Coordinates of C-alpha atoms in Angstrom, one line a residue:
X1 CA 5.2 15.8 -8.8
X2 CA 2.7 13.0 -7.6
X3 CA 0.8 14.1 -4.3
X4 CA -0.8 12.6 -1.6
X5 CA -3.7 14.6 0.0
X6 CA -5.1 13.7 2.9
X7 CA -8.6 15.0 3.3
X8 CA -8.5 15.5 -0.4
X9 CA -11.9 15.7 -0.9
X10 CA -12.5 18.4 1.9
X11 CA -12.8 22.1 1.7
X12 CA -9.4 22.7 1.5
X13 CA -8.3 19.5 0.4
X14 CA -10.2 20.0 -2.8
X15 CA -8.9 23.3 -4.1
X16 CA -5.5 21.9 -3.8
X17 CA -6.1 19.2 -5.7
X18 CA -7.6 21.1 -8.2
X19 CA -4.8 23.6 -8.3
X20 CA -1.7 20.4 -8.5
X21 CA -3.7 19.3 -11.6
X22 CA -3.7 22.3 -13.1
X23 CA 0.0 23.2 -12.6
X24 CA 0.7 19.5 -13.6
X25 CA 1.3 17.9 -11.0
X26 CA -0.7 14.6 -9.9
X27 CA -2.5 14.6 -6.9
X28 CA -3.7 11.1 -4.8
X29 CA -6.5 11.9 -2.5
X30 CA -7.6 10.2 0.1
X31 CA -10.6 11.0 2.3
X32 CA -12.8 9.0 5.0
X33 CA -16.0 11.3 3.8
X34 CA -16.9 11.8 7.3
X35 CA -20.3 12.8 7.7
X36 CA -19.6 16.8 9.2
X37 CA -17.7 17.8 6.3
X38 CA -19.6 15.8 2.8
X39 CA -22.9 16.7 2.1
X40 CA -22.7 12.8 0.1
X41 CA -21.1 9.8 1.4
X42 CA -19.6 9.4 -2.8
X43 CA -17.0 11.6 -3.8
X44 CA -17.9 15.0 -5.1
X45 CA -18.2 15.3 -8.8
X46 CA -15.5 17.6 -8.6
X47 CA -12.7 14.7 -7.5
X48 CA -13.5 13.2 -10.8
X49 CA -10.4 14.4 -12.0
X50 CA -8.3 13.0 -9.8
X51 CA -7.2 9.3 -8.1
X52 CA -9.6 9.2 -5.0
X53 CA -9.3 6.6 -2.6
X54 CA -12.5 6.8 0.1
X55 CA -9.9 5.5 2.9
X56 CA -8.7 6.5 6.5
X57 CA -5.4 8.0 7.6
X58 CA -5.0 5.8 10.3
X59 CA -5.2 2.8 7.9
X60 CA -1.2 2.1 7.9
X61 CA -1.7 -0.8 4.9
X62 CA -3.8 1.7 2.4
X63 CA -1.3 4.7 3.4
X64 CA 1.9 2.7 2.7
X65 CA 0.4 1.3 -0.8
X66 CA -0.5 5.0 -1.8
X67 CA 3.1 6.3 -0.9
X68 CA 4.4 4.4 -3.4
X69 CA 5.8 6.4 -6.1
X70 CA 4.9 9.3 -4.4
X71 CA 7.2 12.2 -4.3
X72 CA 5.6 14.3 -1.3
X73 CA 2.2 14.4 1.2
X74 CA 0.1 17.5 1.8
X75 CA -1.9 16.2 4.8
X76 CA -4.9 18.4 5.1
X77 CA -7.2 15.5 7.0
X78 CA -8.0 16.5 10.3
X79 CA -11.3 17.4 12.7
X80 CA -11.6 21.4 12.8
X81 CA -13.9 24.2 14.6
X82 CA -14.9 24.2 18.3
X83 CA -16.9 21.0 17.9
X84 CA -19.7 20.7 20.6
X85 CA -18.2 20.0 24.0
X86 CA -15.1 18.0 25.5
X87 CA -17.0 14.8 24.7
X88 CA -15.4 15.6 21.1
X89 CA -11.6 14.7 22.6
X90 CA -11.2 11.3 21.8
X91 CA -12.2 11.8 18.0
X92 CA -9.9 14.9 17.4
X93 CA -7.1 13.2 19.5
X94 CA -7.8 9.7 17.0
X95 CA -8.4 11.6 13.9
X96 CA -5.5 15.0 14.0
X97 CA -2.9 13.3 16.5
X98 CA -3.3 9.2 15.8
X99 CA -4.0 10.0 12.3
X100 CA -0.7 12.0 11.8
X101 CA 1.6 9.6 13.7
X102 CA 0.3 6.7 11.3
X103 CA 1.0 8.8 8.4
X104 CA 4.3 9.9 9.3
X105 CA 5.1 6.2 10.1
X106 CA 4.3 5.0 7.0
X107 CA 6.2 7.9 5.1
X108 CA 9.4 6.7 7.1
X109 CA 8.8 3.1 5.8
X110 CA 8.2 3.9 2.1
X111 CA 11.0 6.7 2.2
X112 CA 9.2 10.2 1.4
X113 CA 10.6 12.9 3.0
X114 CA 8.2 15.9 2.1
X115 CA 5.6 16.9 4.4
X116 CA 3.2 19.8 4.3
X117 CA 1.3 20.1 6.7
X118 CA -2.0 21.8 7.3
X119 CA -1.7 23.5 11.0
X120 CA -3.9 26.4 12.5
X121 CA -3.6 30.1 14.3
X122 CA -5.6 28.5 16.8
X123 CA -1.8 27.1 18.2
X124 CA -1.3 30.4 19.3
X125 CA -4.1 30.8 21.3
X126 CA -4.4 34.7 22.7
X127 CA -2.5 36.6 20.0
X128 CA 0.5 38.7 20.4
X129 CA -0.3 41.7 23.4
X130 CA 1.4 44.7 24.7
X131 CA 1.1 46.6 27.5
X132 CA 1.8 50.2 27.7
X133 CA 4.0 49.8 30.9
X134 CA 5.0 46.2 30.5
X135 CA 5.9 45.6 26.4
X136 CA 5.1 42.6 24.8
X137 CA 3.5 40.1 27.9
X138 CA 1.6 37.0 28.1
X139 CA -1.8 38.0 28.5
X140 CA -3.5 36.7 31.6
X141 CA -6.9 34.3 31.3
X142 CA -10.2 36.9 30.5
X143 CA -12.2 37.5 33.8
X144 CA -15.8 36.1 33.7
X145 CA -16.5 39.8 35.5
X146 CA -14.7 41.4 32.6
X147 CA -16.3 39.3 29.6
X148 CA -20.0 40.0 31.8
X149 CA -19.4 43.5 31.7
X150 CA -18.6 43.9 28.1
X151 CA -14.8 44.3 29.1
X152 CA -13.5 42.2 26.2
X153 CA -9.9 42.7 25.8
X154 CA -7.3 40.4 28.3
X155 CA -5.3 42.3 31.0
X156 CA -1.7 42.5 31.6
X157 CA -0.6 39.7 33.9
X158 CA 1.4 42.7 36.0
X159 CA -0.5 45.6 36.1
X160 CA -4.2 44.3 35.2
X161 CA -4.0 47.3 32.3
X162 CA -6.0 46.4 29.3
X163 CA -3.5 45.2 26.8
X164 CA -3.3 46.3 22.8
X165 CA -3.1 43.7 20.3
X166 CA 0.3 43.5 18.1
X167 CA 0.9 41.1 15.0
X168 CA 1.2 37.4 15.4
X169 CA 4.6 36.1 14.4
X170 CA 5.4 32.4 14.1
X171 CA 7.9 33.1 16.8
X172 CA 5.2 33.6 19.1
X173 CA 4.9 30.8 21.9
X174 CA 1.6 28.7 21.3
X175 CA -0.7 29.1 24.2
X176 CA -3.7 26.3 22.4
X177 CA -7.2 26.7 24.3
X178 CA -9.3 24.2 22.8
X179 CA -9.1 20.4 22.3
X180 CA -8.3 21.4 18.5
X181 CA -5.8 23.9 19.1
X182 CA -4.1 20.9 21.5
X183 CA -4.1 18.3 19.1
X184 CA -2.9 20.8 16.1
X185 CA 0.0 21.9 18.0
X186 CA 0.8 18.2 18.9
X187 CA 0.6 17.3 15.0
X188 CA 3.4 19.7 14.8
X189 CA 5.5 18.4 18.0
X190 CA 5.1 14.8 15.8
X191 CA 6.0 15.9 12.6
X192 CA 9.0 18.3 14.0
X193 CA 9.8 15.2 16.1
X194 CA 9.7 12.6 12.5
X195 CA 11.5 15.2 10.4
X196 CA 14.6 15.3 12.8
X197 CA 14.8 11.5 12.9
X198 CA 14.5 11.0 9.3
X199 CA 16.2 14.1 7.6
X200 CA 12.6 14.9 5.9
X201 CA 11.3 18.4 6.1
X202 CA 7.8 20.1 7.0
X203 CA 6.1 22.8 6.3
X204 CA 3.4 23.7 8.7
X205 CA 0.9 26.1 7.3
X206 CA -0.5 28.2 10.1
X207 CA -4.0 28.7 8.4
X208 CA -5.7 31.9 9.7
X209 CA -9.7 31.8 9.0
X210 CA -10.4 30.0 6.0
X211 CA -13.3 30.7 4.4
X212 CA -14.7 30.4 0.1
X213 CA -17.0 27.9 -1.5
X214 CA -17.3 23.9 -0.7
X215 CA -16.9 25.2 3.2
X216 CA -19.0 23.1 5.4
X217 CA -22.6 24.5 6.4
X218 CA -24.6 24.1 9.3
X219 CA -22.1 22.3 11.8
X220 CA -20.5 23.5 15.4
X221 CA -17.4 21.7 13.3
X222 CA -17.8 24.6 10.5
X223 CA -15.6 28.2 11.0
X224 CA -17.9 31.7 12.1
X225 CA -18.0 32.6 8.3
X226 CA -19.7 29.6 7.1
X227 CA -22.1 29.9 10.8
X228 CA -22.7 33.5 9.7
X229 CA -23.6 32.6 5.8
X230 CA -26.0 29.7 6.8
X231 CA -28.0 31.7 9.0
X232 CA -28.6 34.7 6.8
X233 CA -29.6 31.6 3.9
X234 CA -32.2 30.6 6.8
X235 CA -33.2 34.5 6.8
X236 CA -32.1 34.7 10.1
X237 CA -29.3 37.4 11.6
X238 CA -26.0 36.8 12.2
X239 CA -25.1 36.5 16.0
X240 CA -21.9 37.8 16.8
X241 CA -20.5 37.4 20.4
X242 CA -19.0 39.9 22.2
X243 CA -19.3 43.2 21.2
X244 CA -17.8 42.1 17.4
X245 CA -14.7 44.0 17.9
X246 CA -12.2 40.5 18.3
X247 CA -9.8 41.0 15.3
X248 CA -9.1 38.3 12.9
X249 CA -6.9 37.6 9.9
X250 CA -9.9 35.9 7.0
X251 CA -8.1 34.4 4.5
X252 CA -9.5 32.8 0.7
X253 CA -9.1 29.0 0.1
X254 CA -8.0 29.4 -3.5
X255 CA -4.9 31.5 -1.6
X256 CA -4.8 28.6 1.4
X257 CA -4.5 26.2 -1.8
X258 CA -1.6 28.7 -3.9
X259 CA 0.2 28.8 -0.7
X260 CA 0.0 24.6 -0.2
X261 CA 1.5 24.0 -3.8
X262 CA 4.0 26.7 -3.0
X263 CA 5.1 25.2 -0.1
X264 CA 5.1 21.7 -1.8
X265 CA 7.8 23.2 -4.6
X266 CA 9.8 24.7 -2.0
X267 CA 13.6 23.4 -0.8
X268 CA 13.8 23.3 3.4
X269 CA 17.1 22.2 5.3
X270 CA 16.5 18.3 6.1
X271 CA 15.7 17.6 9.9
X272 CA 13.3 20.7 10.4
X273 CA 9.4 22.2 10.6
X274 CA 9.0 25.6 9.9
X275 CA 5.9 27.2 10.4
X276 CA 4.6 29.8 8.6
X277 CA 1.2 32.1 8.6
X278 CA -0.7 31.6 5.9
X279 CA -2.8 34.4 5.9
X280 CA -4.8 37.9 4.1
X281 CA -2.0 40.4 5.6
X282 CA -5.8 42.5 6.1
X283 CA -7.7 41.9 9.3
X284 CA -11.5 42.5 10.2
X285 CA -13.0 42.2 12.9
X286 CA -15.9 39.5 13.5
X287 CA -18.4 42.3 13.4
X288 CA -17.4 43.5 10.2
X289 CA -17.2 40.1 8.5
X290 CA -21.4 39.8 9.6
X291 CA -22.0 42.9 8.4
X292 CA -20.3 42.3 4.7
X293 CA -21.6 39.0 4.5
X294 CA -25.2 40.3 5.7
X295 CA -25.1 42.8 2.7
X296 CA -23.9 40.7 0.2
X297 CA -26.5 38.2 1.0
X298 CA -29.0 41.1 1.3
X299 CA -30.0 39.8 4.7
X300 CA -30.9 41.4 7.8
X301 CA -28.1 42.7 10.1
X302 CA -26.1 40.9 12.5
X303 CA -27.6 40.9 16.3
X304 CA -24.3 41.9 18.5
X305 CA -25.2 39.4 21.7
X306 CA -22.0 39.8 23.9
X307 CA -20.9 37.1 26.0
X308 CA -18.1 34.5 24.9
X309 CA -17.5 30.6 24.8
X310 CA -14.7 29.3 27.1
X311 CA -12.2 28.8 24.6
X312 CA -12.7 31.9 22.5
X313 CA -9.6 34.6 21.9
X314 CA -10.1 38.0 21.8
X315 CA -7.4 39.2 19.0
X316 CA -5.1 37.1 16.5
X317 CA -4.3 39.5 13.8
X318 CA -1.4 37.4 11.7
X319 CA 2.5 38.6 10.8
X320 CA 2.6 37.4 7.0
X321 CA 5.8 38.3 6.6
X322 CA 7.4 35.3 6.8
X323 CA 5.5 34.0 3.5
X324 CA 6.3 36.7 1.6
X325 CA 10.3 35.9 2.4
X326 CA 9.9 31.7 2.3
X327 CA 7.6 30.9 0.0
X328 CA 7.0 33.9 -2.3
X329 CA 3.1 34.0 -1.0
X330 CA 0.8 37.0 -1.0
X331 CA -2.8 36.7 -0.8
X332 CA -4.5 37.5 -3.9
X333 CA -8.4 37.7 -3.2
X334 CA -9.2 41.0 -0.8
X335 CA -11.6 41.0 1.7
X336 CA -14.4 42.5 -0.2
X337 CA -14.5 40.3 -3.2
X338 CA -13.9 37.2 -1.2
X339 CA -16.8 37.6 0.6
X340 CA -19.0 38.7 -2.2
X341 CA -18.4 35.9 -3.6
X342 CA -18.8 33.5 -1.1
X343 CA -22.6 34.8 0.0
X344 CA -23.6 32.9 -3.1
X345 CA -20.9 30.1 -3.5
X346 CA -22.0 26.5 -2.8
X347 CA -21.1 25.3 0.7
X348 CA -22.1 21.8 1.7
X349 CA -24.7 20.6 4.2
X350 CA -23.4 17.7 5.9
X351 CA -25.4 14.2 6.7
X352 CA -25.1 15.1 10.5
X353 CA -24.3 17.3 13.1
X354 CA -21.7 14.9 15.1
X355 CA -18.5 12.8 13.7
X356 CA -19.4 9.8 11.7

């Protein structure tokens, strides 16, 4: 099978590259190298392997000379993490929402029909709640008073009881909170929108937190394991917000890449997206993920500071059920040797600390 991968030469990107060439298939990467996520502005050594093209995905003349002769498209190019403030919208609505609409443009005018694309828990927004009086409720927006007094979990919208946290399905309507939770969710309203009026079929990999070597260091674009790794490399403690009880659902790229080529292999009814987790099937909490990574790193440990950002969740603990029935995936790499080995893998420091 010949590939295209869009942000090919990225942390995630990369591994599923790797993984296609070793199960012989033959990936294409493309890859703008923006500056947040390449330590270099060449290709790392690693894409030697492979055909790289240093190109960007809203180029519609390279993307529809690369889709020639190709037989599917794992589009893992996007802007990721919190960023710094809403000053950031314009480049994740260019890069994840423009970006995806000229791809899937130029996949209807060269005829492929296979898309999977890389998507995010972040859709969902608060996890899945219950209340003990209510069942399974919407949970209402966290007070300021409650997050100042160290009162951490949402409320029912009904009763104002605390609410307990249940399993994320992909059934679960997405409530995004963030400028890149909005534009993920809109790459899968276009690509749900393309695959009805084209016959073509999508996967969209709900990635929980992705973490494992070639991660990008030292950026507000980079996820809280990679934040947590780079500051105990400094010598400095892990800060952890809130009390470091939020649950989450930290998953290994070389699974994130298994699950990608799994999905590429797999057979979907034309005309439809179906999202999937892709995640551990073992949460952690924040506060435990500091503390693993703090003794693996033989660092000191993590400073608990409380307080939370505006767009931070409280608990999204993934269903993976519905990977185990479509695809066949289970992840592989447990928590504990995951993160031992990824207090000494490389990670990259990028050029700067803002898009490119």
């Amino acid at each position: 099978m010949r590939v295209l991968v869009t942000g090919g030469a990225g942390f995630i990107g990369s591994h599923i590259a790797d993984l296609l060439t070793r199960s012989g298939h033959e990936p294409v990467l493309l890859d703008a190298l923006v500056a947040t996520a390449h330590s270099s502005p060449e290709p790392p050594g690693y894409t030697g392997a492979h055909r790289f093209v240093h190109g960007d995905v809203t180029d519609a003349g390279l993307l529809r000379e690369l889709l020639s002769g190709v037989d599917a498209v794992c589009h893992q190019a996007a802007v990721v993490g919190h960023g710094v403030d809403p000053s950031d919208a314009p480049r994740y609505a260019r890069d994840n929402d423009y970006g995806t609409a000229v791809l899937l443009a130029a996949m209807h005018e060269t005829g492929v029909r296979r898309l999977v694309l890389a998507s995010s828990m972040v859709v969902y927004g608060e996890g899945r709640y219950a209340c003990p009086a209510h069942g399974i409720v919407a949970p209402s927006p966290r007070r300021r008073s409650d997050v100042d007094a160290g009162r951490y979990d949402p409320r029912c919208p009904e009763c104002a009881t605390m609410l307990e946290p249940r399993l994320v399905g992909e059934d679960t309507p997405p409530r995004p909170r963030s400028t890149y939770a909005a534009t993920k969710l809109a790459q899968e309203h276009l690509a749900a929108a393309w695959a009805r009026q084209t016959e073509g079929t999508v996967w969209a990999l709900r990635y929980h937190n992705v973490y494992g070597p070639r991660m990008p260091a030292n950026t507000p674009y980079a996820g809280v394991a990679s934040l947590f790794r780079s500051a105990l490399h400094r010598g400095e403690a892990p800060t952890v917000l809130e009390d470091g009880r939020q649950r989450r659902d930290f998953v290994h790229v070389h699974d994130v890449a298994r699950a990608n080529v799994l999905a590429l292999r797999a057979d979907l009814e034309p005309g439809t997206l179906t999202p999937v987790n892709i995640c551990s099937g073992e949460p952690h909490t924040v506060g435990e993920l500091a503390s693993e990574l703090a003794r693996a790193c033989s660092g000191p440990r993590p400073r608990i500071v409380g307080g939370a950002r505006p767009a931070d969740v409280r608990h999204v603990v993934a269903d993976p059920a519905r990977a185990v029935e479509l695809l066949g995936f289970t992840a592989t790499t447990s928590f504990a040797d995951g993160i031992a080995g990824f207090a000494q893998a490389n990670l990259r420091d990028p050029l700067a600390s803002s898009p490119a």
